N, CA, C and O atoms as a DFTB+ gen file, in Angstrom:
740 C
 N C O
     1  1     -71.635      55.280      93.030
     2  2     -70.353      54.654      92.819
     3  2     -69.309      55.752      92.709
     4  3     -69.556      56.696      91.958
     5  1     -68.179      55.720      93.377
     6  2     -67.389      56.455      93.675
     7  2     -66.189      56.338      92.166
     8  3     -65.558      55.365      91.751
     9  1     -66.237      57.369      91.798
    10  2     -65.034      57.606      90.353
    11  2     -63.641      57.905      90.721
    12  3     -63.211      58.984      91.129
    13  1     -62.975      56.785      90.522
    14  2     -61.679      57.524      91.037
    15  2     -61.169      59.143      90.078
    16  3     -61.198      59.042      88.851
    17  1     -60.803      60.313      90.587
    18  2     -60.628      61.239      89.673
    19  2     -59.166      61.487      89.746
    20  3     -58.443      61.454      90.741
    21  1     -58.842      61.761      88.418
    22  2     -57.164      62.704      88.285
    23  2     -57.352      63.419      88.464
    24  3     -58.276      64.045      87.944
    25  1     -56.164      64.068      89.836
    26  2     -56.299      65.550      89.868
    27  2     -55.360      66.028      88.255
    28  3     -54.619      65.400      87.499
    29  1     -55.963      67.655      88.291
    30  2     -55.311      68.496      87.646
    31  2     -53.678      68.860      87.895
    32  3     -53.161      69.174      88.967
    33  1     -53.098      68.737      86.723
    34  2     -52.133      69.516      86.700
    35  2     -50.854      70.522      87.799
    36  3     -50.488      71.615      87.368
    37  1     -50.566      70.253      88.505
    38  2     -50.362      71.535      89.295
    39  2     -49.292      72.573      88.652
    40  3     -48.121      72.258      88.438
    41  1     -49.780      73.708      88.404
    42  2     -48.951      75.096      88.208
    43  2     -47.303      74.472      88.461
    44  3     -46.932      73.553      89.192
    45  1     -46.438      75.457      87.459
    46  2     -45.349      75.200      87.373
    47  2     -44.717      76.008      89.184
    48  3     -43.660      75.918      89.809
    49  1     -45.434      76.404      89.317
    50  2     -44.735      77.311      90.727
    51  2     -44.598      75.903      91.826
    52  3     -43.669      75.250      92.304
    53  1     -46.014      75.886      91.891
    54  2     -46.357      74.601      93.150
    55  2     -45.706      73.094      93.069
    56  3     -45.580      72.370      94.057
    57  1     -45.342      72.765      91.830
    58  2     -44.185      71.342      91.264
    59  2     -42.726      71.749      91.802
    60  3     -42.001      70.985      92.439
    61  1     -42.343      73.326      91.379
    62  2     -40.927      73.730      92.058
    63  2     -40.619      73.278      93.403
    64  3     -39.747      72.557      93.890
    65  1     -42.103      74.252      94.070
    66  2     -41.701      73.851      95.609
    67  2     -41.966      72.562      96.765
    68  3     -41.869      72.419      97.984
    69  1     -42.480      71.481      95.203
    70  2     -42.789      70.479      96.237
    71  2     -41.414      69.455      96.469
    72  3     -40.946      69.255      95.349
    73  1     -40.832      68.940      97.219
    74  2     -39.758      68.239      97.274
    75  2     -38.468      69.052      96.631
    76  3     -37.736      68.627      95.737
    77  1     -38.391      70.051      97.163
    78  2     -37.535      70.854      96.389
    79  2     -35.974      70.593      96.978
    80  3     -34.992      71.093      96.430
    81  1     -35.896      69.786      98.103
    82  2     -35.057      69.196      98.543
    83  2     -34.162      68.003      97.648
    84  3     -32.937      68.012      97.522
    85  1     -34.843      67.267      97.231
    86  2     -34.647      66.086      96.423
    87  2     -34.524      66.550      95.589
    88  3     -33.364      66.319      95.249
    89  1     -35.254      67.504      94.482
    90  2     -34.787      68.078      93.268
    91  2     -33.031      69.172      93.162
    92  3     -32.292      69.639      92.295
    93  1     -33.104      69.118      94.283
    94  2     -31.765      69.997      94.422
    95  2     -30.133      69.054      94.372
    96  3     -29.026      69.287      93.888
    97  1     -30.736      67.934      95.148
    98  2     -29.475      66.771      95.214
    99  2     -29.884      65.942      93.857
   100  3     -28.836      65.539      93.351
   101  1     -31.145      65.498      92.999
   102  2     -30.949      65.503      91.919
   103  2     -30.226      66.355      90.969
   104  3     -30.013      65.923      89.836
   105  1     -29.911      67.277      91.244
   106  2     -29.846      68.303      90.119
   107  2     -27.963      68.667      90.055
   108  3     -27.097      69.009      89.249
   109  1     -28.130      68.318      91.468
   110  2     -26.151      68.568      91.753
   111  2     -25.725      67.526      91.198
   112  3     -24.783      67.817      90.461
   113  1     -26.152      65.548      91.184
   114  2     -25.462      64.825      90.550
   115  2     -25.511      65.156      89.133
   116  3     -24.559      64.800      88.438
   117  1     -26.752      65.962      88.456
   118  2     -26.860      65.826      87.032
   119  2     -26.086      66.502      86.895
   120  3     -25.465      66.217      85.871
   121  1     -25.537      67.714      87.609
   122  2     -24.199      68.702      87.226
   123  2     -22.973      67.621      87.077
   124  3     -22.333      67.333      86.065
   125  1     -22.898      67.308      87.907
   126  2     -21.543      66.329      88.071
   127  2     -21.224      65.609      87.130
   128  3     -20.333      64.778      87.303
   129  1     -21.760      65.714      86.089
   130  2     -21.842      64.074      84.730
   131  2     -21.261      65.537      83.999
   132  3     -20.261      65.221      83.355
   133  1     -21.410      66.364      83.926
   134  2     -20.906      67.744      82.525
   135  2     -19.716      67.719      82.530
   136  3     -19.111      67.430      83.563
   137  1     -19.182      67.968      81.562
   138  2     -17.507      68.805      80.922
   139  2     -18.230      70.161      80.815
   140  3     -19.435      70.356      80.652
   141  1     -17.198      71.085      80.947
   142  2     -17.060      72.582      80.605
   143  2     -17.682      72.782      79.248
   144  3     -18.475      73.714      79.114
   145  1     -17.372      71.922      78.132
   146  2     -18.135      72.235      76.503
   147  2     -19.049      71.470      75.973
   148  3     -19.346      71.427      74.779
   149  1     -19.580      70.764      76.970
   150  2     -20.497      69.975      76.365
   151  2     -21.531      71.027      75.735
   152  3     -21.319      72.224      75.925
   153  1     -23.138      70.427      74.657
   154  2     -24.029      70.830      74.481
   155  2     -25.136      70.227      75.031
   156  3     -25.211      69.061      74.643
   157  1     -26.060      70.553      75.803
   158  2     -26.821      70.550      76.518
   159  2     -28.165      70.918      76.346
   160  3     -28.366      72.036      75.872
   161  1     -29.573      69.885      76.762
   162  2     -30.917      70.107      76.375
   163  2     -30.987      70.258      77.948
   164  3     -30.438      69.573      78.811
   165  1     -31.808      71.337      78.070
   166  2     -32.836      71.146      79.703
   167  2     -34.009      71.251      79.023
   168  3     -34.422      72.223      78.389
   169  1     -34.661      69.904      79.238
   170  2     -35.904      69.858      79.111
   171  2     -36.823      70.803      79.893
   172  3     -36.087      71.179      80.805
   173  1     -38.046      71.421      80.065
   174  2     -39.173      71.718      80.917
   175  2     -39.618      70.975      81.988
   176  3     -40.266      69.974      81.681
   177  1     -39.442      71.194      83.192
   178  2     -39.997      71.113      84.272
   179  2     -39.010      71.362      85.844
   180  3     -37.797      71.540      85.728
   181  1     -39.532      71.351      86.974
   182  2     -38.750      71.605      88.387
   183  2     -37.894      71.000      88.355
   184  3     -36.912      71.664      88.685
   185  1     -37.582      69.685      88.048
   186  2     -36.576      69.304      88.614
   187  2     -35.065      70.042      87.877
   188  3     -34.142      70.648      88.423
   189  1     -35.387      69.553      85.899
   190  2     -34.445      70.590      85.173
   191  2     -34.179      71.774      85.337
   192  3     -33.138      72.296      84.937
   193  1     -35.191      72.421      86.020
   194  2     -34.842      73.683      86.616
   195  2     -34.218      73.884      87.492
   196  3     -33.414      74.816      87.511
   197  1     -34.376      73.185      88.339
   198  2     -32.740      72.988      89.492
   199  2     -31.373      72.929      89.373
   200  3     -30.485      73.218      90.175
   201  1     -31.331      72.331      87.773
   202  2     -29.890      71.834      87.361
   203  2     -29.526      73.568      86.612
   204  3     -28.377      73.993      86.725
   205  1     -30.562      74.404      85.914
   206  2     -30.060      75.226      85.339
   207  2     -29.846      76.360      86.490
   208  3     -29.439      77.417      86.007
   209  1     -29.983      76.375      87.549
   210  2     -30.007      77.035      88.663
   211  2     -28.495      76.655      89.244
   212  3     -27.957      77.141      90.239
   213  1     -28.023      75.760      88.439
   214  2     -26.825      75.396      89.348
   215  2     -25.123      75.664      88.081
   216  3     -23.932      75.359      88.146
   217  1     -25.968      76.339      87.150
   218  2     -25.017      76.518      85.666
   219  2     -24.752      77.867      85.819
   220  3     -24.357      78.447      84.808
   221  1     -24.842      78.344      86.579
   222  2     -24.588      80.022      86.534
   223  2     -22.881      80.131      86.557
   224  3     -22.174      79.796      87.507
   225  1     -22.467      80.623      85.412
   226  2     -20.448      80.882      85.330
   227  2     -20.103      79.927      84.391
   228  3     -18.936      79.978      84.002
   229  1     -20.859      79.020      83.899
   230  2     -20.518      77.775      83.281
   231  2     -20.483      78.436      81.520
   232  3     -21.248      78.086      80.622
   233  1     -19.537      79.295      81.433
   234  2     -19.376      80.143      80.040
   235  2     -18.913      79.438      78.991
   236  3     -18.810      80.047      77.926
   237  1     -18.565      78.135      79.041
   238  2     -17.976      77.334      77.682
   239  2     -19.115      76.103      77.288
   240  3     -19.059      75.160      76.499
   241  1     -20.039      76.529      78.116
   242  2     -21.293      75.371      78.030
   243  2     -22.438      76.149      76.595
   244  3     -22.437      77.257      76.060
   245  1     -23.244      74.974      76.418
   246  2     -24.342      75.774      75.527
   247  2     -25.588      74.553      76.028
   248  3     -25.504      73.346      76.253
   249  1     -26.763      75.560      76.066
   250  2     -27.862      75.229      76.413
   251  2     -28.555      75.191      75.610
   252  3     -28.399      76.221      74.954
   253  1     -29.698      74.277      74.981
   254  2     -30.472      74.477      74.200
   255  2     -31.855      74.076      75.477
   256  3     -31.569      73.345      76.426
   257  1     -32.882      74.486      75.370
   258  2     -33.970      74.677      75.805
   259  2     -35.346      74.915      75.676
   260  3     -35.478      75.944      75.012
   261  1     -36.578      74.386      76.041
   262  2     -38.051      75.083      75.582
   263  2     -38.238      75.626      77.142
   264  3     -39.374      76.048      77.355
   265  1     -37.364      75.687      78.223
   266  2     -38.300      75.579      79.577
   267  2     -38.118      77.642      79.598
   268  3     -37.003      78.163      79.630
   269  1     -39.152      78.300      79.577
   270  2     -39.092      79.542      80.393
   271  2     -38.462      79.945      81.393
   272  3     -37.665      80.883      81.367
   273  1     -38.855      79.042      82.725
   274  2     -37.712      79.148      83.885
   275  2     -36.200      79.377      83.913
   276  3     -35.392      80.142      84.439
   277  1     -36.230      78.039      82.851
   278  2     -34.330      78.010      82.867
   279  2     -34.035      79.285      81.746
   280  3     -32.958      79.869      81.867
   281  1     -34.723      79.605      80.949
   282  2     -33.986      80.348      79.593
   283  2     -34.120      82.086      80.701
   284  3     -33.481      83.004      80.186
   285  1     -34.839      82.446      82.003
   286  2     -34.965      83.619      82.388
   287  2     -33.642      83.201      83.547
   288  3     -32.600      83.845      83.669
   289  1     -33.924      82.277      84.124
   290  2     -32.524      82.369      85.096
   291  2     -30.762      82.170      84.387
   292  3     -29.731      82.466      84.991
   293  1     -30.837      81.700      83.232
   294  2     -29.607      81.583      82.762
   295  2     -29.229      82.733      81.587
   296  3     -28.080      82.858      81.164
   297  1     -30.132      83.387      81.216
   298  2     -29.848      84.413      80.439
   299  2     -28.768      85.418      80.816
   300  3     -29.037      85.864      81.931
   301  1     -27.816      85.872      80.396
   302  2     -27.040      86.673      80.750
   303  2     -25.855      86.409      81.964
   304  3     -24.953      87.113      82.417
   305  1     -26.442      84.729      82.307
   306  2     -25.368      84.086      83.313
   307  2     -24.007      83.260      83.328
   308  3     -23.330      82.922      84.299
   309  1     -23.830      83.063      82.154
   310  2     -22.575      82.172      81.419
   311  2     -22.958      81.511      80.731
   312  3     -22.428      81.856      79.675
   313  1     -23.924      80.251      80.432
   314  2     -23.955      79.248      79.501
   315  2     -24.530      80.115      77.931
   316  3     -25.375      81.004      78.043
   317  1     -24.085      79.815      76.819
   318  2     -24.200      80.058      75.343
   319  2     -25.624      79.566      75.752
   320  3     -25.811      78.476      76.292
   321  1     -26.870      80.688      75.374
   322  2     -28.189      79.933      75.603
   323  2     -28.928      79.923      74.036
   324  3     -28.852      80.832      73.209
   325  1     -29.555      78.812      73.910
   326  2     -30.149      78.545      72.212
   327  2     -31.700      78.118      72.601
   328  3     -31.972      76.930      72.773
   329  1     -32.441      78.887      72.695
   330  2     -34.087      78.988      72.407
   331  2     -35.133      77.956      71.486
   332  3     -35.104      78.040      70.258
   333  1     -35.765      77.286      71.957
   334  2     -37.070      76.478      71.362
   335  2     -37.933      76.958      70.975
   336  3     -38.663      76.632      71.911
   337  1     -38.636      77.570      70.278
   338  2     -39.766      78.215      69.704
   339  2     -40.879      77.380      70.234
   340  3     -40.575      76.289      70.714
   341  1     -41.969      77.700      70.214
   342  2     -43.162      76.907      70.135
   343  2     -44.616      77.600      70.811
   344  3     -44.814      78.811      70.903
   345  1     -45.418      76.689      71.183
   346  2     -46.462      77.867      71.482
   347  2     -46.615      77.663      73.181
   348  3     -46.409      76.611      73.786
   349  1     -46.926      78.633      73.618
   350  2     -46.535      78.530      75.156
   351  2     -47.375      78.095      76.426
   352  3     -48.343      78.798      76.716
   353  1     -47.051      76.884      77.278
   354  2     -47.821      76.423      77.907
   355  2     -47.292      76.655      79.127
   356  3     -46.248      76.257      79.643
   357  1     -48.609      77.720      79.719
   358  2     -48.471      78.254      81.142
   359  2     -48.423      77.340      82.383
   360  3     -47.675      77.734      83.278
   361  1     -49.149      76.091      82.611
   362  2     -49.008      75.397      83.267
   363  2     -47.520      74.992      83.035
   364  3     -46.983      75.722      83.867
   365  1     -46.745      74.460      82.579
   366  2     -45.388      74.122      82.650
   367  2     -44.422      74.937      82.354
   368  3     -43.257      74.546      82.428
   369  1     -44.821      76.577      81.858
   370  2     -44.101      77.388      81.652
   371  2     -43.031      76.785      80.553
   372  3     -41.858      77.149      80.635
   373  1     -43.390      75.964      79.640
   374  2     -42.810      75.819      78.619
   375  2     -43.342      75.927      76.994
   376  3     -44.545      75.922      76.729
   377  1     -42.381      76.015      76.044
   378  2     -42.596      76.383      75.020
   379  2     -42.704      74.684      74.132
   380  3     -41.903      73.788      74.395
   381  1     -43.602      74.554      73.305
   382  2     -43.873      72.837      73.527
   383  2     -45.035      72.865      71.877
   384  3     -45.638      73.850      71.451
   385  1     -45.025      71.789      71.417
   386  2     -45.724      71.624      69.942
   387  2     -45.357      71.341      68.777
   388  3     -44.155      71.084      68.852
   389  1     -45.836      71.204      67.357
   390  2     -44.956      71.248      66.486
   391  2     -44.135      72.135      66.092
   392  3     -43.100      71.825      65.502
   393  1     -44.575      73.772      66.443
   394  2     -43.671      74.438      66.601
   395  2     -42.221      74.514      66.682
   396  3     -41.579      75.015      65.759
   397  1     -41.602      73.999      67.841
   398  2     -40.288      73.365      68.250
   399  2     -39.897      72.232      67.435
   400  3     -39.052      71.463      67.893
   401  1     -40.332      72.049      66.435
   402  2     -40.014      70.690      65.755
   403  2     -38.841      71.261      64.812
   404  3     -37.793      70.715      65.159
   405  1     -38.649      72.063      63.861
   406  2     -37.374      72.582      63.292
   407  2     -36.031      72.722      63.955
   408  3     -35.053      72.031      63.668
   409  1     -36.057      73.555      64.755
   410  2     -34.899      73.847      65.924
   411  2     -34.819      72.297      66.245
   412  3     -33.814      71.588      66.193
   413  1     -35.701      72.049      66.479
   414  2     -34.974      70.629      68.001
   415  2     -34.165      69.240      66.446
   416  3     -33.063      68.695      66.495
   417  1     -34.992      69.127      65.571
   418  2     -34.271      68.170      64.541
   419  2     -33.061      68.589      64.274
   420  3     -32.146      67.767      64.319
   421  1     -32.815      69.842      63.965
   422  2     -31.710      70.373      63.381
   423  2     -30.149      70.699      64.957
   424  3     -29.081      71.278      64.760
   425  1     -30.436      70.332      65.771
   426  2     -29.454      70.214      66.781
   427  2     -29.015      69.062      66.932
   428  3     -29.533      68.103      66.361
   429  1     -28.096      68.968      67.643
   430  2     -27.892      67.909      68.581
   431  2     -27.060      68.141      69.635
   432  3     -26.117      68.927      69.546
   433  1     -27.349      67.461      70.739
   434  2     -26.875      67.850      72.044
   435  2     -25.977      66.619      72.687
   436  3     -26.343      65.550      72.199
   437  1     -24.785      66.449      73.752
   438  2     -24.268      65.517      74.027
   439  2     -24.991      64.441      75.146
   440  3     -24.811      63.229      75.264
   441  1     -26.166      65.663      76.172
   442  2     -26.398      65.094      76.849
   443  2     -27.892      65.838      77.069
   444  3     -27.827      67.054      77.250
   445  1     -29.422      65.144      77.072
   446  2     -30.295      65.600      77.221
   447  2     -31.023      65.384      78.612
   448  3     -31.725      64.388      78.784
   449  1     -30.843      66.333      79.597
   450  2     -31.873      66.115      80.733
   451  2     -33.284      66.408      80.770
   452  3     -33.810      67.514      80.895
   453  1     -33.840      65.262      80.643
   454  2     -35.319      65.304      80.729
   455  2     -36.026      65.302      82.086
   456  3     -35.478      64.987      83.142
   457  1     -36.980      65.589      81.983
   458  2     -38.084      65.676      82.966
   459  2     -39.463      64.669      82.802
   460  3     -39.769      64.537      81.617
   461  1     -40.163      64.091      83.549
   462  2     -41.703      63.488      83.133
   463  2     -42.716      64.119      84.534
   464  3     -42.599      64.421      85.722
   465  1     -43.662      64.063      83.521
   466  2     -44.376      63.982      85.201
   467  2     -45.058      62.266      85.656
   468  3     -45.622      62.019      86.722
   469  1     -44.858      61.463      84.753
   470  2     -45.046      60.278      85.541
   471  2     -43.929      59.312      84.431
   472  3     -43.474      59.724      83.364
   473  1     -43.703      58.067      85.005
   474  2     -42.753      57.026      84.374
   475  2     -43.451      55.744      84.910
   476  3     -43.801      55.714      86.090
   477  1     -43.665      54.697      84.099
   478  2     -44.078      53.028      84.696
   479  2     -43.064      52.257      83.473
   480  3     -42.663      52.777      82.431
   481  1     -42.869      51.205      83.848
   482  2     -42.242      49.899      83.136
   483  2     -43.116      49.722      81.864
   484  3     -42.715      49.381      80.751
   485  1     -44.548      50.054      82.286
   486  2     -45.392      49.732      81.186
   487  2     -45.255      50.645      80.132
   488  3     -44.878      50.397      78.987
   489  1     -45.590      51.726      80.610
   490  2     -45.898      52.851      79.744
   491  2     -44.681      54.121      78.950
   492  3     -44.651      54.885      77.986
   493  1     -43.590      53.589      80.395
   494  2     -42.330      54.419      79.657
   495  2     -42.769      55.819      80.191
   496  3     -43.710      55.722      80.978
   497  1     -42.266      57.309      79.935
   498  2     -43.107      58.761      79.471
   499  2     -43.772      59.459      79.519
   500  3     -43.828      60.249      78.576
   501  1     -44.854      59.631      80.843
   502  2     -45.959      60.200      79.699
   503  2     -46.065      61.093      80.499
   504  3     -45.401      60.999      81.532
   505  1     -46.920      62.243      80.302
   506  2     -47.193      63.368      80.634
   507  2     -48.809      64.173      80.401
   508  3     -49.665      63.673      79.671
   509  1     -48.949      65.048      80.908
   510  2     -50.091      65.653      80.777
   511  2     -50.846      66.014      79.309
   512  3     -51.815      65.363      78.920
   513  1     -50.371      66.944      78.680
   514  2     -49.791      67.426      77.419
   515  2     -49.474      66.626      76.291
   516  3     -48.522      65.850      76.381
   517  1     -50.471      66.738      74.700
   518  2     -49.918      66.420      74.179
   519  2     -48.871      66.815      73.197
   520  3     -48.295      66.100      72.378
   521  1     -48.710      68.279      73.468
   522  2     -47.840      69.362      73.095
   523  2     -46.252      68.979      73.757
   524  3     -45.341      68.725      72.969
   525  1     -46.063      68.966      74.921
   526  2     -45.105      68.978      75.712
   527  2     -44.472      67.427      75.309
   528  3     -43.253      67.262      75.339
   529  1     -45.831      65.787      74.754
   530  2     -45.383      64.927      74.825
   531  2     -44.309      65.159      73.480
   532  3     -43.099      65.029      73.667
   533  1     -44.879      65.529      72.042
   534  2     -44.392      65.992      71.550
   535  2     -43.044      66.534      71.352
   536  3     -42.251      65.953      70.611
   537  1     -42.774      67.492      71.901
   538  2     -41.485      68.106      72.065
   539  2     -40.439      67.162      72.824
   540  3     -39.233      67.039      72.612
   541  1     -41.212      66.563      73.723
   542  2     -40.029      65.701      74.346
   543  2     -39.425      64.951      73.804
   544  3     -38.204      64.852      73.929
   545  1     -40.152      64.218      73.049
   546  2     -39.865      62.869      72.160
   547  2     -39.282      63.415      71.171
   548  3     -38.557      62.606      70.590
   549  1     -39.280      64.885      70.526
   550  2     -37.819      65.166      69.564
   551  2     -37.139      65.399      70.179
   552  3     -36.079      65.375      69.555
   553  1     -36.874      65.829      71.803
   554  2     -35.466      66.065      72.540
   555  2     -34.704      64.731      72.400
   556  3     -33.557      64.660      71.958
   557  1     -35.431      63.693      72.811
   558  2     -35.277      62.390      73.332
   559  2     -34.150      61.573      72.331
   560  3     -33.246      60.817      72.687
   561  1     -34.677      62.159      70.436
   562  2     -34.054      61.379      69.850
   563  2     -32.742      62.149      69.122
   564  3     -32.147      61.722      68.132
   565  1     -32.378      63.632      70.002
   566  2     -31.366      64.135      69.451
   567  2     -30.459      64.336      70.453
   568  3     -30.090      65.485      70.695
   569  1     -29.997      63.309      71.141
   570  2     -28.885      63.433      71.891
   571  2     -28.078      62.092      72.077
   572  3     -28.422      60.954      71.757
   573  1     -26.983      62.496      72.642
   574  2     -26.121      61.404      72.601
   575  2     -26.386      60.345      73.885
   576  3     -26.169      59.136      73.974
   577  1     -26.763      60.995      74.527
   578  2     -27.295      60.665      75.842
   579  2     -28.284      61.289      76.329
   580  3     -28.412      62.513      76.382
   581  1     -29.320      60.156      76.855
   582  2     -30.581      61.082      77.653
   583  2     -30.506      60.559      78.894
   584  3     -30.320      59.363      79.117
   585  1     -30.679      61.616      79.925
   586  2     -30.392      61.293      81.547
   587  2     -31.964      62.365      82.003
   588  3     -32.273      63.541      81.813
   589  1     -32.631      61.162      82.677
   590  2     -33.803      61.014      83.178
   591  2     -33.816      62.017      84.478
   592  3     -33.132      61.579      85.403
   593  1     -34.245      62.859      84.650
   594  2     -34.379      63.427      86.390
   595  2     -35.601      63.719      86.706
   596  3     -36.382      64.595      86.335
   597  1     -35.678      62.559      87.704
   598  2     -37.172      62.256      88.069
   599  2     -36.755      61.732      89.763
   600  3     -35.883      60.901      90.013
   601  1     -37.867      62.658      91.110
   602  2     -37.608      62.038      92.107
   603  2     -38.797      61.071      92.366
   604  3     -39.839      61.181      91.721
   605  1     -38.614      60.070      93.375
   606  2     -39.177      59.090      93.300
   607  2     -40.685      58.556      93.252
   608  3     -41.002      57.391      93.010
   609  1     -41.503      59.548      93.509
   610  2     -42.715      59.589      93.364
   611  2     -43.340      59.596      92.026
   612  3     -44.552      59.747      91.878
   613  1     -42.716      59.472      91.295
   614  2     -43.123      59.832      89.930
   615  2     -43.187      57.994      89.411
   616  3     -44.000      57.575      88.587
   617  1     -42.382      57.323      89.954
   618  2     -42.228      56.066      89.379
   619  2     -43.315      55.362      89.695
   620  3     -43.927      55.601      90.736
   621  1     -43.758      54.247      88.696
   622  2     -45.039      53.718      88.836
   623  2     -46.181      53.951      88.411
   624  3     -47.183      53.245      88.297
   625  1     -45.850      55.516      88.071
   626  2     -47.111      56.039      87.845
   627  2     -47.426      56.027      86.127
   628  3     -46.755      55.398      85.308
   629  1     -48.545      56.835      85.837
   630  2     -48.931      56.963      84.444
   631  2     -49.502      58.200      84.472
   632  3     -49.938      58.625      85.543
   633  1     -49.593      59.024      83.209
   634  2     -50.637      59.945      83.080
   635  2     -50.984      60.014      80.989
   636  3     -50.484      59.274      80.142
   637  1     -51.703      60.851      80.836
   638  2     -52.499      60.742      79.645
   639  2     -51.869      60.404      78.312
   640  3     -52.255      59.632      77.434
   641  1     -50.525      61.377      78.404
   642  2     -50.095      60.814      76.441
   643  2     -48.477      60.517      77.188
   644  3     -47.660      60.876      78.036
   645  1     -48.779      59.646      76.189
   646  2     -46.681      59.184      76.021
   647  2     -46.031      60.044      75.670
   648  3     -46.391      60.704      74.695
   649  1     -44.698      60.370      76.433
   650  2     -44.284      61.118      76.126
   651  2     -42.234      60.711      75.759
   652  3     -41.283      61.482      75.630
   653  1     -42.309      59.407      75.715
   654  2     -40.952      58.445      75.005
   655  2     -40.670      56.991      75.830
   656  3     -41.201      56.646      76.885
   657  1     -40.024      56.508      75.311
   658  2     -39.835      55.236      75.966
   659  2     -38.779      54.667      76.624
   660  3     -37.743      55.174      76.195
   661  1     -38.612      54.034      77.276
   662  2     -37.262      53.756      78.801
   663  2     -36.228      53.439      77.923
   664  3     -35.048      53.550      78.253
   665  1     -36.676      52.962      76.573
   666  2     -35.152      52.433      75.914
   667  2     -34.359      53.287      75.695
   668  3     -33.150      53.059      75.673
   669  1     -35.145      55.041      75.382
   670  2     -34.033      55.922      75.203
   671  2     -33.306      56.208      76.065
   672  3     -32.198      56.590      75.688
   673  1     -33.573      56.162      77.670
   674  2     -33.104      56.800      78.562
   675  2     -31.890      56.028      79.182
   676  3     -32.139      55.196      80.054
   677  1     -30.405      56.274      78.738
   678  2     -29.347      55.624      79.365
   679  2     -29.216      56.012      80.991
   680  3     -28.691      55.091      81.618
   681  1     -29.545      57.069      81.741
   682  2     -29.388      57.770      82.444
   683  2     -30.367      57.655      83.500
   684  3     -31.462      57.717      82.940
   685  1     -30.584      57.472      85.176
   686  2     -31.697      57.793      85.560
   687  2     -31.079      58.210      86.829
   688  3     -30.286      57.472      87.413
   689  1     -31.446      59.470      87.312
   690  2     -30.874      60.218      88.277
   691  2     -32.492      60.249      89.020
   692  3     -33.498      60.625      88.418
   693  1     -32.465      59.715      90.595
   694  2     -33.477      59.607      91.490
   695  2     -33.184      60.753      92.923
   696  3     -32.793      61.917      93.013
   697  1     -33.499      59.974      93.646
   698  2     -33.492      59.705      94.652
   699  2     -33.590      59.053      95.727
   700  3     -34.374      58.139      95.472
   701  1     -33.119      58.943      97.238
   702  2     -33.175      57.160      97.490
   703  2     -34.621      56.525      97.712
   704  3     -34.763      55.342      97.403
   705  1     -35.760      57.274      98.255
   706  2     -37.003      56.601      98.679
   707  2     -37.618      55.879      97.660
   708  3     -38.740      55.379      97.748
   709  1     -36.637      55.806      96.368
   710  2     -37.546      54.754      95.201
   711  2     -37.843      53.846      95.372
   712  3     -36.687      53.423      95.332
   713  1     -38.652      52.596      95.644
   714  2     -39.032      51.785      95.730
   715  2     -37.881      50.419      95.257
   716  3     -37.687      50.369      94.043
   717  1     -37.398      49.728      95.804
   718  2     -36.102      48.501      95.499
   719  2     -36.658      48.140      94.168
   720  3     -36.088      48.610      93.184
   721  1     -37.838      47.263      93.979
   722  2     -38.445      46.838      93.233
   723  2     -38.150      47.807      91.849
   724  3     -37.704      47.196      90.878
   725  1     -38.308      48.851      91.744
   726  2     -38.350      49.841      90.704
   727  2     -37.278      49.587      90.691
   728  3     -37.037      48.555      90.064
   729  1     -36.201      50.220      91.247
   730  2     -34.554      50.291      91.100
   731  2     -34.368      49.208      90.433
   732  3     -33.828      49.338      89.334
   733  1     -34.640      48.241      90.753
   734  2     -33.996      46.898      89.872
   735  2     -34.415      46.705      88.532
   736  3     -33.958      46.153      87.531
   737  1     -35.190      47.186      88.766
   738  2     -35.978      46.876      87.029
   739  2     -35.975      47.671      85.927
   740  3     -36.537      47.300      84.897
């Protein structure tokens, strides 16, 4: 009898370059929603990494962050950058656990861009990690707004721990091949 299996994880490198097209026109509308002073979460993963790739000069902004990627490309580039502590997970190249639990309560941000690696109606969230689910779900509940960036393959799906639920997310920045059905719902 044949087992259906989950694949593994893929490396934070190989998620960058898959659809890196779509993550790029995601990432320009998520620019487009900012003021010059807002405060700002980039969550961990490719797609948020696109958006911090696109903040370079943006000197009246402040970033708060766990993702590695974004805190090495924006360092020293304009945005006020504010660091997540936590313990470090190489597959997502983020910093993720209870660790990050001090810093992330004690902020608040105007607008939080998150990342998942899967989203369903059912399940809301979830992700690989129960470290990363963790951390998300204190990003999730310290902002004024949470805006979702997820391209369309991700919808429908599920993976192992929850990682927050659709009610937080005012925001959902796609792309068009989403499924109608999804869009509406």
């Amino acid at each position: 009898v044949a087992v259906e299996a989950h694949p593994a994880e893929p490396h934070f490198e190989v998620k960058a370059a898959d659809a890196a097209e779509a993550k790029g026109r995601i990432a320009a509308r998520a620019v487009a929603m900012l003021a010059p002073d807002e405060t700002i979460y980039l969550d961990s993963g490719s797609t948020v990494l696109a958006v911090a790739r696109l903040l370079h000069g943006w000197d009246r902004l402040t970033v708060v962050t766990n993702s590695l990627p974004a805190i090495v490309e924006l360092a020293g580039h304009g945005p006020r950058l504010i660091v997540i502590g936590g313990e470090f997970r190489a597959t997502s190249q983020a910093l993720v656990g209870p660790l990050s639990q001090y810093l992330i309560e004690n902020v608040h941000v105007d607008r939080a861009f998150i990342g998942t690696y899967a989203i369903s109606l059912d399940d809301g969230l979830t992700t690989t990690d129960p470290g990363e689910a963790f951390t998300k779900k204190l990003a999730l509940g310290r902002a004024t707004e949470v805006v979702l960036l997820a391209d369309s393959r991700k919808f429908g799906t599920h993976s192992f721990v929850h990682a927050g639920d659709l009610g937080a997310v005012k925001v959902v920045v796609t792309d068009t091949r989403i499924d109608a059905r999804i869009a509406r719902s």
